[in-house]
GROMACS .gro file of N, CA and C in nm:
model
  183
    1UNK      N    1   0.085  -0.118   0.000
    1UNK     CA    2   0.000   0.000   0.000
    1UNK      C    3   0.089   0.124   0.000
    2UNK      N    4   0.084   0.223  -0.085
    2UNK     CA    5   0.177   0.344  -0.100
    2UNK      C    6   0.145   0.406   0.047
    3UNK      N    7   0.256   0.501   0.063
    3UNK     CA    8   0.220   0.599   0.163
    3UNK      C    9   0.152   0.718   0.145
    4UNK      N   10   0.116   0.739   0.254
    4UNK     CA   11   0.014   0.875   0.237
    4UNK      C   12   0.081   0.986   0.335
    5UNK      N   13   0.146   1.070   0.314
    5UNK     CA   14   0.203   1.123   0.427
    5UNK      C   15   0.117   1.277   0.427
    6UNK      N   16   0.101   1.303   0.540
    6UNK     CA   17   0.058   1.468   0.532
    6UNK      C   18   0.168   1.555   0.563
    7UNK      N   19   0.289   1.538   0.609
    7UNK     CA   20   0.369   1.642   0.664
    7UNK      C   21   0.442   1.707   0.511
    8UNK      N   22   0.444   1.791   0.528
    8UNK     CA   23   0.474   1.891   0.387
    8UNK      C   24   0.609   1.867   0.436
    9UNK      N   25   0.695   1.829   0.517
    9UNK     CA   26   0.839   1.773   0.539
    9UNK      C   27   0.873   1.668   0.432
   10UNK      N   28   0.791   1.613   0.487
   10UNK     CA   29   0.804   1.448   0.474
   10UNK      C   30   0.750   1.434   0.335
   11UNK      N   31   0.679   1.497   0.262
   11UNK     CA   32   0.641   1.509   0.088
   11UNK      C   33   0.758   1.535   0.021
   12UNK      N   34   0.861   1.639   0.098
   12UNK     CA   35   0.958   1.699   0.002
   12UNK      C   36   1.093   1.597   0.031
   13UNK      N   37   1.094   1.577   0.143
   13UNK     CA   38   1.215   1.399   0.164
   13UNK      C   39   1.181   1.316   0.070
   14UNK      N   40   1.035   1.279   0.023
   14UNK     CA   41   1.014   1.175  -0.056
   14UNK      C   42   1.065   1.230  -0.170
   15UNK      N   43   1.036   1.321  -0.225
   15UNK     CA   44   1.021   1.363  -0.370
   15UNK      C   45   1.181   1.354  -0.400
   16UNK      N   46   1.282   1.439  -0.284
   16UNK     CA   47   1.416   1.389  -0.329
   16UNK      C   48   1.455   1.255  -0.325
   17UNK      N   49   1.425   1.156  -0.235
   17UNK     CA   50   1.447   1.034  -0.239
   17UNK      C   51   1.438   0.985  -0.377
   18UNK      N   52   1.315   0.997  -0.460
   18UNK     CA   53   1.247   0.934  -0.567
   18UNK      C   54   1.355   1.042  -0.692
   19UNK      N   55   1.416   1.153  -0.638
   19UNK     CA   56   1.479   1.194  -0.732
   19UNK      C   57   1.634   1.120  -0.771
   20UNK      N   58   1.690   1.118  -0.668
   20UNK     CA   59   1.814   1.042  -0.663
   20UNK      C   60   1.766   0.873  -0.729
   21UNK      N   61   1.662   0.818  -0.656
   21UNK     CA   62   1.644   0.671  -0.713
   21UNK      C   63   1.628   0.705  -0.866
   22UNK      N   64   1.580   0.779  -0.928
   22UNK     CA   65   1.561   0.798  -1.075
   22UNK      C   66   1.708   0.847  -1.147
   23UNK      N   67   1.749   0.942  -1.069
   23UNK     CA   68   1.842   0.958  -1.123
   23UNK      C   69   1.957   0.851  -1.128
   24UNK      N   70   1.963   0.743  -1.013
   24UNK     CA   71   2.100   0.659  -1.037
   24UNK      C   72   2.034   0.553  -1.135
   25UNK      N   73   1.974   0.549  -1.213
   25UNK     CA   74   1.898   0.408  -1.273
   25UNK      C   75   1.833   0.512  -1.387
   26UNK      N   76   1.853   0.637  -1.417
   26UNK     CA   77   1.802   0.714  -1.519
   26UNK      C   78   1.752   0.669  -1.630
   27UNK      N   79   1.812   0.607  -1.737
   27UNK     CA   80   1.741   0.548  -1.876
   27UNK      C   81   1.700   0.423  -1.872
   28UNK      N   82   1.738   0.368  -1.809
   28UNK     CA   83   1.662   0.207  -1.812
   28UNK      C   84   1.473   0.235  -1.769
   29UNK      N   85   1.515   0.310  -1.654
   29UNK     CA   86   1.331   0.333  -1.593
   29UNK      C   87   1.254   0.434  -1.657
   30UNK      N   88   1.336   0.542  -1.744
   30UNK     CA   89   1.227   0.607  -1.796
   30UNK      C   90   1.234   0.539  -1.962
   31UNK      N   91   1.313   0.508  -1.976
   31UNK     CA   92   1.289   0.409  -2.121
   31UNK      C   93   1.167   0.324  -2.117
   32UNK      N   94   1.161   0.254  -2.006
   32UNK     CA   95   1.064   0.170  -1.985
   32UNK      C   96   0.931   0.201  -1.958
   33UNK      N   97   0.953   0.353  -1.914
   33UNK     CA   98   0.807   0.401  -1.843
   33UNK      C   99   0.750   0.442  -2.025
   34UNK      N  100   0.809   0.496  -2.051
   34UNK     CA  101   0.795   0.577  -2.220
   34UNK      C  102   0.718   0.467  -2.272
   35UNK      N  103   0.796   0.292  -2.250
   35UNK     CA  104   0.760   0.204  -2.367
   35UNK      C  105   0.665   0.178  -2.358
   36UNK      N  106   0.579   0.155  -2.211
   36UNK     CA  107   0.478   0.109  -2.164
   36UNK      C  108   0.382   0.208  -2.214
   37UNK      N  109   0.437   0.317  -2.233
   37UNK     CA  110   0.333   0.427  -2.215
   37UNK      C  111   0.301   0.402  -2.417
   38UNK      N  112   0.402   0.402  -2.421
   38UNK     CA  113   0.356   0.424  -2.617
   38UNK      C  114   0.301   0.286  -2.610
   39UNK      N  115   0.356   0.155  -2.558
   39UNK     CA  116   0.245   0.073  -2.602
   39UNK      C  117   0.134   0.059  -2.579
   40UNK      N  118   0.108   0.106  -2.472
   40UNK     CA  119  -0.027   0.180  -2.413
   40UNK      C  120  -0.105   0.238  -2.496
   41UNK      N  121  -0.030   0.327  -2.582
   41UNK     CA  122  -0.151   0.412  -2.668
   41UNK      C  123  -0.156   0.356  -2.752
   42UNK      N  124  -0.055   0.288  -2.839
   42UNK     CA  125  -0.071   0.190  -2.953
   42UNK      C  126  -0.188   0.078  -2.975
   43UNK      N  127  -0.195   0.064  -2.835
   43UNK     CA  128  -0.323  -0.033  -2.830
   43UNK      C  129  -0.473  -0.007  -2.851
   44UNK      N  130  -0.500   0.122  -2.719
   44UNK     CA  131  -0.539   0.175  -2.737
   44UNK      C  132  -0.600   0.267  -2.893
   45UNK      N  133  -0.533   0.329  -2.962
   45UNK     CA  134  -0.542   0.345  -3.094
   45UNK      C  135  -0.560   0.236  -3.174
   46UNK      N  136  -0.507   0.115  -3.179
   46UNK     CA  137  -0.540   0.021  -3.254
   46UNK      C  138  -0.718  -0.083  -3.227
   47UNK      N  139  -0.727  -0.033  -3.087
   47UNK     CA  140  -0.830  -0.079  -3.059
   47UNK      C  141  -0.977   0.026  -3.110
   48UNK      N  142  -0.967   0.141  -3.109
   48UNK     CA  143  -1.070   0.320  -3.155
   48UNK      C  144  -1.080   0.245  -3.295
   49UNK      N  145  -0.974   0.233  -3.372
   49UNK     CA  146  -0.944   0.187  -3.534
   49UNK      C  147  -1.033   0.048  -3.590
   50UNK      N  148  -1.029  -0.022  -3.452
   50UNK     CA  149  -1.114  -0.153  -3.525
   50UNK      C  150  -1.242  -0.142  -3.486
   51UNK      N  151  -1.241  -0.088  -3.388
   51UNK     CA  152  -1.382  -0.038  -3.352
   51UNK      C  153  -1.458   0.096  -3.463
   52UNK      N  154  -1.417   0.192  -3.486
   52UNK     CA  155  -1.434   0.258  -3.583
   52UNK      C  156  -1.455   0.166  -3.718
   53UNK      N  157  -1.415   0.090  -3.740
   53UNK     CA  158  -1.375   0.041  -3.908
   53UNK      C  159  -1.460  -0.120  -3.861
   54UNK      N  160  -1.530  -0.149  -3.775
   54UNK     CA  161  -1.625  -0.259  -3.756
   54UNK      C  162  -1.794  -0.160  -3.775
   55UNK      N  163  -1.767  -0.054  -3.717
   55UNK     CA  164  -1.902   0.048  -3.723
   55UNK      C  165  -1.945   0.059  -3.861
   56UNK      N  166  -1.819   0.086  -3.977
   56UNK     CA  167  -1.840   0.147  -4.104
   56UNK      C  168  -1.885   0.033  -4.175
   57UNK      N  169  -1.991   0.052  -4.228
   57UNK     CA  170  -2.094  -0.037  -4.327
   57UNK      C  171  -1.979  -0.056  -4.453
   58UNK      N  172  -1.930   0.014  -4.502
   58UNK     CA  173  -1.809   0.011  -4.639
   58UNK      C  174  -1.733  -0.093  -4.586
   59UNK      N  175  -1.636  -0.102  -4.466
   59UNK     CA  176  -1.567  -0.158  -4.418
   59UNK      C  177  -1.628  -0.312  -4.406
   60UNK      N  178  -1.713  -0.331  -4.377
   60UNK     CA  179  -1.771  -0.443  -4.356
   60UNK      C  180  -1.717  -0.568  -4.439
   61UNK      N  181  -1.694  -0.678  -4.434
   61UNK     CA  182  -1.649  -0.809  -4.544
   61UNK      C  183  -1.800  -0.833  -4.603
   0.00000   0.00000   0.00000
């Protein structure tokens, strides 16, 4: 379960923590966050496309 912190201290400790962890591991984790993310929309888009092009009477077999 993530944390929930209220102390406006303790928000800005995290945020550097999570800065340094990103930064020593820099391209591997945002490479990965990117890939997920474009395959994410790829799907997404490929899924609007067949759905769109199953709607269209032309399209039809």
């Amino acid at each position: 379960m993530p944390l929930a912190p209220t102390d406006h201290d303790t928000l800005h400790a995290l945020a550097a923590l999570n800065d340094i962890r990103l930064a020593e591991t820099d391209m591997p984790l945002l490479a990965l966050h990117f890939g997920l993310l474009g395959q994410h929309a790829a799907n997404v888009l490929s899924f609007a496309l067949h759905e769109e092009l199953d709607a269209a009477p032309e399209f039809r077999p």
